[in-house]
Structures are given as C-alpha cells and as structure tokens.
GROMACS .gro file of C-alpha atoms in nm:
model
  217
    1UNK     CA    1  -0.975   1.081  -2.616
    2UNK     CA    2  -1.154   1.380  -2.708
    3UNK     CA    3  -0.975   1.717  -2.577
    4UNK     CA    4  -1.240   1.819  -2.350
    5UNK     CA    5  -1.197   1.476  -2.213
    6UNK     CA    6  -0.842   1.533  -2.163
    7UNK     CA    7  -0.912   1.857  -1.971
    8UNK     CA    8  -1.112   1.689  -1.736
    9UNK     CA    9  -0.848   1.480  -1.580
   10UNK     CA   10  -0.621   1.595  -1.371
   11UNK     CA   11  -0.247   1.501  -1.228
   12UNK     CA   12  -0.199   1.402  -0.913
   13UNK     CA   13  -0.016   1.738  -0.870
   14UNK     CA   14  -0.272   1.960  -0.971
   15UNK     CA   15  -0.538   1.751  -0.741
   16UNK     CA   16  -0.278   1.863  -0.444
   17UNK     CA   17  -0.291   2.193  -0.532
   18UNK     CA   18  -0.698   2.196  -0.519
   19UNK     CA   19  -0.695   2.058  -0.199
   20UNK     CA   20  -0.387   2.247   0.005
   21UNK     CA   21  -0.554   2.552   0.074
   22UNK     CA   22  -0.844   2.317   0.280
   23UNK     CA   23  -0.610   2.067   0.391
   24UNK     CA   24  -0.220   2.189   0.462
   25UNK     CA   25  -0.083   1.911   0.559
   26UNK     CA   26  -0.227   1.673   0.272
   27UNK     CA   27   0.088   1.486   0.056
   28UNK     CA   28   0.133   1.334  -0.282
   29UNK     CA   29   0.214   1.061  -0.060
   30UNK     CA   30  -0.087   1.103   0.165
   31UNK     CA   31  -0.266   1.079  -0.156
   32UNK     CA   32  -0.081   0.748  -0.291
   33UNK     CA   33  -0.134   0.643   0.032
   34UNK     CA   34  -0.535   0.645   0.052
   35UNK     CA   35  -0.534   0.478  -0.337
   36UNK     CA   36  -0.340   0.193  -0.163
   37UNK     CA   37  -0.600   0.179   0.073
   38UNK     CA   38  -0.846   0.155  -0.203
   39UNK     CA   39  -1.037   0.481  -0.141
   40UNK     CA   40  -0.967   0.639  -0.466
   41UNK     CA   41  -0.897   0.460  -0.792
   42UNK     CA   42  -0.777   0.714  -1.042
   43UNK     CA   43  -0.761   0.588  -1.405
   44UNK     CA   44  -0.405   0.537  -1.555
   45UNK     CA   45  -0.230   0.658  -1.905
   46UNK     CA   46  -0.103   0.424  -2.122
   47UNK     CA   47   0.234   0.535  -1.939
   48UNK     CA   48   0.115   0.488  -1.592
   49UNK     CA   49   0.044   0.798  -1.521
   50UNK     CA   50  -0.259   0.862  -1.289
   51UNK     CA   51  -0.558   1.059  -1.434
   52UNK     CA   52  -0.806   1.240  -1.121
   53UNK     CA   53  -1.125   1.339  -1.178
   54UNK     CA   54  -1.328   1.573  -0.970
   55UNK     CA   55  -1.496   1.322  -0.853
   56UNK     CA   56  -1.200   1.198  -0.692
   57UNK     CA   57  -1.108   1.566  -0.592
   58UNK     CA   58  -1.407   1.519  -0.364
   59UNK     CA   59  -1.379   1.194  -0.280
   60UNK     CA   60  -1.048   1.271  -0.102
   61UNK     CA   61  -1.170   1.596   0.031
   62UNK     CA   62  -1.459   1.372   0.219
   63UNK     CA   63  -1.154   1.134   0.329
   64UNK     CA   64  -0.970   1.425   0.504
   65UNK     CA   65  -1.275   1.626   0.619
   66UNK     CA   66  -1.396   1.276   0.849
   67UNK     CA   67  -0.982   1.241   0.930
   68UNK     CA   68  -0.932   1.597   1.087
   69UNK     CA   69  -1.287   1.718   1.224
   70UNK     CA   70  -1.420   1.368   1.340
   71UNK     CA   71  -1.102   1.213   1.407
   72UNK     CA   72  -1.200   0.873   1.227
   73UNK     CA   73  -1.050   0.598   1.122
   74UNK     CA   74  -1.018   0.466   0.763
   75UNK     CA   75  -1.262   0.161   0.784
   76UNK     CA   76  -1.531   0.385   0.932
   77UNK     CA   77  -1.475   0.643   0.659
   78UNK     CA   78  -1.466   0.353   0.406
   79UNK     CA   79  -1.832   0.266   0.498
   80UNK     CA   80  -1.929   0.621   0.521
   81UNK     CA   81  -1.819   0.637   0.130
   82UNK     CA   82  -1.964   0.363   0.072
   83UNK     CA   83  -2.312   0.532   0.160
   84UNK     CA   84  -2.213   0.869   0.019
   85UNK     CA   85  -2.023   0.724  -0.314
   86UNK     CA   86  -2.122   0.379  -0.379
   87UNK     CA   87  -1.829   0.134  -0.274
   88UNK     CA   88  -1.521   0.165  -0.457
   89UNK     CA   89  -1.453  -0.118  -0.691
   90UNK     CA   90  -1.085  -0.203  -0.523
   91UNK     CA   91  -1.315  -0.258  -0.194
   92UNK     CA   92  -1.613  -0.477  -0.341
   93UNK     CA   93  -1.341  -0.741  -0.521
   94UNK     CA   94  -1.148  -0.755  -0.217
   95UNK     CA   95  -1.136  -1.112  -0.062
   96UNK     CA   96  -0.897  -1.265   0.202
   97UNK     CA   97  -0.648  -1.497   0.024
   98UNK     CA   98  -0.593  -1.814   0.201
   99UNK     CA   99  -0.323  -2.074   0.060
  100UNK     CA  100  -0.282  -2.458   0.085
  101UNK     CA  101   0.109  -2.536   0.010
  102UNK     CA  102   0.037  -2.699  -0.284
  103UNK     CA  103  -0.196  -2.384  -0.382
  104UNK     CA  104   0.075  -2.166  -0.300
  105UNK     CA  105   0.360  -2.342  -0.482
  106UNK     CA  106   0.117  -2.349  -0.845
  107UNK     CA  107   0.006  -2.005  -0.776
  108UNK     CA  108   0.367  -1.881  -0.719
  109UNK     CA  109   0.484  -2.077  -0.972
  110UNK     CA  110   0.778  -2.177  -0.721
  111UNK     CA  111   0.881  -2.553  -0.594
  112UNK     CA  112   0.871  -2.711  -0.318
  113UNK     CA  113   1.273  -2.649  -0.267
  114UNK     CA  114   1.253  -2.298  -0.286
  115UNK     CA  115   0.886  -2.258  -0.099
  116UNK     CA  116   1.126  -2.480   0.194
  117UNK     CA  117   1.418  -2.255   0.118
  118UNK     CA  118   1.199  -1.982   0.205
  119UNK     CA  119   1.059  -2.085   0.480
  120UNK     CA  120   1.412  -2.200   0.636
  121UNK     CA  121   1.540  -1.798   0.563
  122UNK     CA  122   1.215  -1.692   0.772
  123UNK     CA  123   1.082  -1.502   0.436
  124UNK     CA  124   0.757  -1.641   0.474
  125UNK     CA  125   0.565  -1.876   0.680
  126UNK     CA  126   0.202  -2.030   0.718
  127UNK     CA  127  -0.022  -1.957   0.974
  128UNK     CA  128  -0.250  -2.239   1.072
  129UNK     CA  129  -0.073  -2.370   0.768
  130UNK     CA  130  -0.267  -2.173   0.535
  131UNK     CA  131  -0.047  -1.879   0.344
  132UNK     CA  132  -0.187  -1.542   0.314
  133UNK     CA  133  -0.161  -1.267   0.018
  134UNK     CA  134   0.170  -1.127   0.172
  135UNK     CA  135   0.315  -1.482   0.172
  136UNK     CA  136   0.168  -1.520  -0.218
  137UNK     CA  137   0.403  -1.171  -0.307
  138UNK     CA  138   0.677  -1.302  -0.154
  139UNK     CA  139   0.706  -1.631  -0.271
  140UNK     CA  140   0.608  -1.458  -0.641
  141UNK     CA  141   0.911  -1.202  -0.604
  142UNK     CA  142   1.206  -1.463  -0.478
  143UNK     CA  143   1.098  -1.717  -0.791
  144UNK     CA  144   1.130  -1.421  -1.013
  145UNK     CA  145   1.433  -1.337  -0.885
  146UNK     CA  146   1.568  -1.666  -0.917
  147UNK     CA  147   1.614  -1.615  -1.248
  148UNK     CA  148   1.896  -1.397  -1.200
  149UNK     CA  149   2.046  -1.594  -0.961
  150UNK     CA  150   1.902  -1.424  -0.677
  151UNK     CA  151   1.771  -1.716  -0.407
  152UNK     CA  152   1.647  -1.696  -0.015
  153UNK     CA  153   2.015  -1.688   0.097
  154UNK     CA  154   2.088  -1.383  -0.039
  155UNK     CA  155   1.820  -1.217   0.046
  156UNK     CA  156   1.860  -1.197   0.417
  157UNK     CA  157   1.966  -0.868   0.410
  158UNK     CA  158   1.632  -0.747   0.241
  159UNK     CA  159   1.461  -0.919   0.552
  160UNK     CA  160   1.682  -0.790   0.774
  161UNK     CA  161   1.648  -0.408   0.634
  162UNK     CA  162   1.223  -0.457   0.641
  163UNK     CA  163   1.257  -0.593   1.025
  164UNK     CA  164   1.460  -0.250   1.088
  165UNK     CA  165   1.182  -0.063   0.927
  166UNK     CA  166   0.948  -0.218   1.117
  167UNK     CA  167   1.126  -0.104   1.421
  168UNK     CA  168   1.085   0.226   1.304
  169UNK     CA  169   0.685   0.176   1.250
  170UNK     CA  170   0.679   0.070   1.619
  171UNK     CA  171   0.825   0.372   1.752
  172UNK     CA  172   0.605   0.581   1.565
  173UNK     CA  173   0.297   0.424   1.680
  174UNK     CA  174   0.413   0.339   2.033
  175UNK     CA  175   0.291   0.691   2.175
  176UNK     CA  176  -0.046   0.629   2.038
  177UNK     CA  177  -0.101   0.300   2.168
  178UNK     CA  178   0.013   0.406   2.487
  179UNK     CA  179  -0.319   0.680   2.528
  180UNK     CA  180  -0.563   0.325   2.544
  181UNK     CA  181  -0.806   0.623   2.464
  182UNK     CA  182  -1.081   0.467   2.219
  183UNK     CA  183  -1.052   0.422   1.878
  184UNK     CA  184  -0.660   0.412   1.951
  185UNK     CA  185  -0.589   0.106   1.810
  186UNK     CA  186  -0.745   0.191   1.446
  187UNK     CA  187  -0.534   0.529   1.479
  188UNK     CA  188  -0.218   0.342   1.492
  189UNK     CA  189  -0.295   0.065   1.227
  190UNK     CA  190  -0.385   0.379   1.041
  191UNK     CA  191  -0.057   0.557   1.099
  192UNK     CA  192   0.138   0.246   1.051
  193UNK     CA  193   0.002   0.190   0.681
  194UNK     CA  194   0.103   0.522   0.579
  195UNK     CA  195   0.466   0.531   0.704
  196UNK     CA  196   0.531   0.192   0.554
  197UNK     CA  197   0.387   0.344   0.255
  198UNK     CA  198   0.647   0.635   0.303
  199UNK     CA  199   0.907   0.375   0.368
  200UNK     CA  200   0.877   0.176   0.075
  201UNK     CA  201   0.901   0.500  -0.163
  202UNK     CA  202   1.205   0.582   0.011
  203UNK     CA  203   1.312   0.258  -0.041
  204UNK     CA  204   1.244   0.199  -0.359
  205UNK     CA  205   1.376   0.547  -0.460
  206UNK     CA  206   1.735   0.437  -0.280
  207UNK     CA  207   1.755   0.156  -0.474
  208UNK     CA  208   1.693   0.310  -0.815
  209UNK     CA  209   1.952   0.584  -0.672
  210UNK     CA  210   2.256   0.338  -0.589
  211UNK     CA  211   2.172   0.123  -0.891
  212UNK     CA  212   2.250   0.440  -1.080
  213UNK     CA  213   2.572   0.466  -0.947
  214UNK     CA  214   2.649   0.038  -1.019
  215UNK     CA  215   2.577   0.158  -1.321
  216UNK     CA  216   2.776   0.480  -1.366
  217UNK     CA  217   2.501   0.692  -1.418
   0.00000   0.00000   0.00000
C-alpha cells in the first residue's frame, strides 16, 4: 500500500473524532454497533484492525443525521442508503438460514448426541423444526468447545448469564414499548440490538479480565 493510500484510511478513533462535534453522543460502540448491522463495512489490516474511509465518514454521518432529526429506524435508513449509496455488500448477501437436523448436524459438524444434548440443556431448539443462523452459532461454538472438554452440561451457566442479560434488554426497552406511539416497535428492536451489542463487549471484556487473573497475569 502506497503511503498516500495509507493516509486515506482512518481508525475507528479518528472517524469518532470527525463526527463528535455533529453528533455528541455518537460511541466507538455506536459505531461497532451500526457495522454489525451491516451499514458500514470498513476494510480490515492484516491485524484486524478496521481501516474507514471518508466514504464511510459520511456514510455514518447520513445514519445519525435520519436517527436524530427524523427519528427513523434502521431498516428505513437501510433503504434510504441503499438509494443514496448503493446497497452495502453485508446487506445484498444476506439470506435467512433455515436448517433441516441433518443440515444442521453436517453444517455444525456436531452429532446427533450432542445436537440432542443441546437441545435437552435448552441451548438451542428448532422452530417448525427448521434451525435458524443463531441455532447454526451455537451448535458451531459447543462442538468446538468439546474439544476441551467443555459439553452442554457445563454450559448452563453461560445460558443462564445470557437469560439475565436479556432481562436487562427488557427493562430497557419496556418504557418504549409502553408509548404504542408509531414506529415504536422498530425503536425498541433498534435499542435492543445495540445494548446486546454493549453487553457482549462487556462480556467478552470480563472474561478476558478474570482469565487474566486464572492465569496470574
């Protein structure tokens, strides 16, 4: 990469600083958050760091001008960036993944023990026996941590911990559901993405914390 090529990508950092003085309340997580949602798809180094260009820059400053003066919600802003941008790649591959057991079990690379382990711990379950891209992670996740050892049983807790966070999503999103007012429902779904997306960094950044200290770090 040339270095004028270098100089025109940016950290994630210095794309927050750009857009504070618009937009106060914007996060590095807020930011994270909207590349989840496949609004933005910064490039990555070869270390995994993410690499903004101004086209990004404005691409998120569209996503937070429709969020705070027309009060929309992400899949109406989606198809107004669609018409402004062209449709993010992230949002032209996505398709809805629907699982047969035995698609599940080869695609997981899992058997049928553990898939019924699973399903016996409440990890995961069909619905209208077809498993979805959620159920796909999880049964991915508990048959790579079987190789350590680490089966359904003993991962209760995990499920139990999520179900608490959950509770937490709830009461966030309670007051909003609670106006009926239109477009209500898409505020909350909208709200609820985010925290969990907060949650799971906090989560994740516990774990690395207390491993640390198994460690003696």
């Amino acid at each position: 990469m040339s270095s004028q090529a270098a100089r025109s990508h940016m950290s994630i950092g210095e794309v927050l600083a750009l857009l504070q003085g618009e937009f106060p309340d914007v996060t590095i997580s807020k930011i994270r958050f909207l590349e989840g949602e496949g609004l933005v798809e910064p490039e990555r180094s070869p270390s995994g760091y993410r690499k903004f260009t101004h086209l990004h820059v404005e691409q998120l400053r569209f996503i937070l001008t429709e969020q705070r003066d027309h009060y929309l919600p992400l899949r109406v802003i989606k198809d107004r960036m669609a018409e402004s941008f062209g449709r993010p790649r992230a949002l032209q591959q996505k398709q809805e993944i629907r699982l047969s057991r035995a698609e599940l079990l080869e695609a997981a690379g899992i058997d049928e023990e553990t898939l019924a382990e699973l399903e016996d711990y409440g990890l995961l379950a069909p619905v209208a026996r077809r498993y979805d891209e959620e159920a796909l992670k999880v049964a991915r996740s508990v048959g790579a941590l079987t190789r350590f050892g680490l089966h359904a049983r003993h991962l209760r807790a995990v499920k139990a911990a999520a179900e608490r966070e959950c509770g937490l999503v709830e009461q966030a999103v309670a007051p909003i559901l609670k106006r009926r007012a239109p477009g209500a429902i898409g505020e909350a779904d909208e709200v609820a993405r985010e925290i969990s997306t907060l949650l799971l960094d906090l989560h994740a950044a516990l774990v690395r914390t207390g491993v640390r200290s198994v460690l003696g770090r």
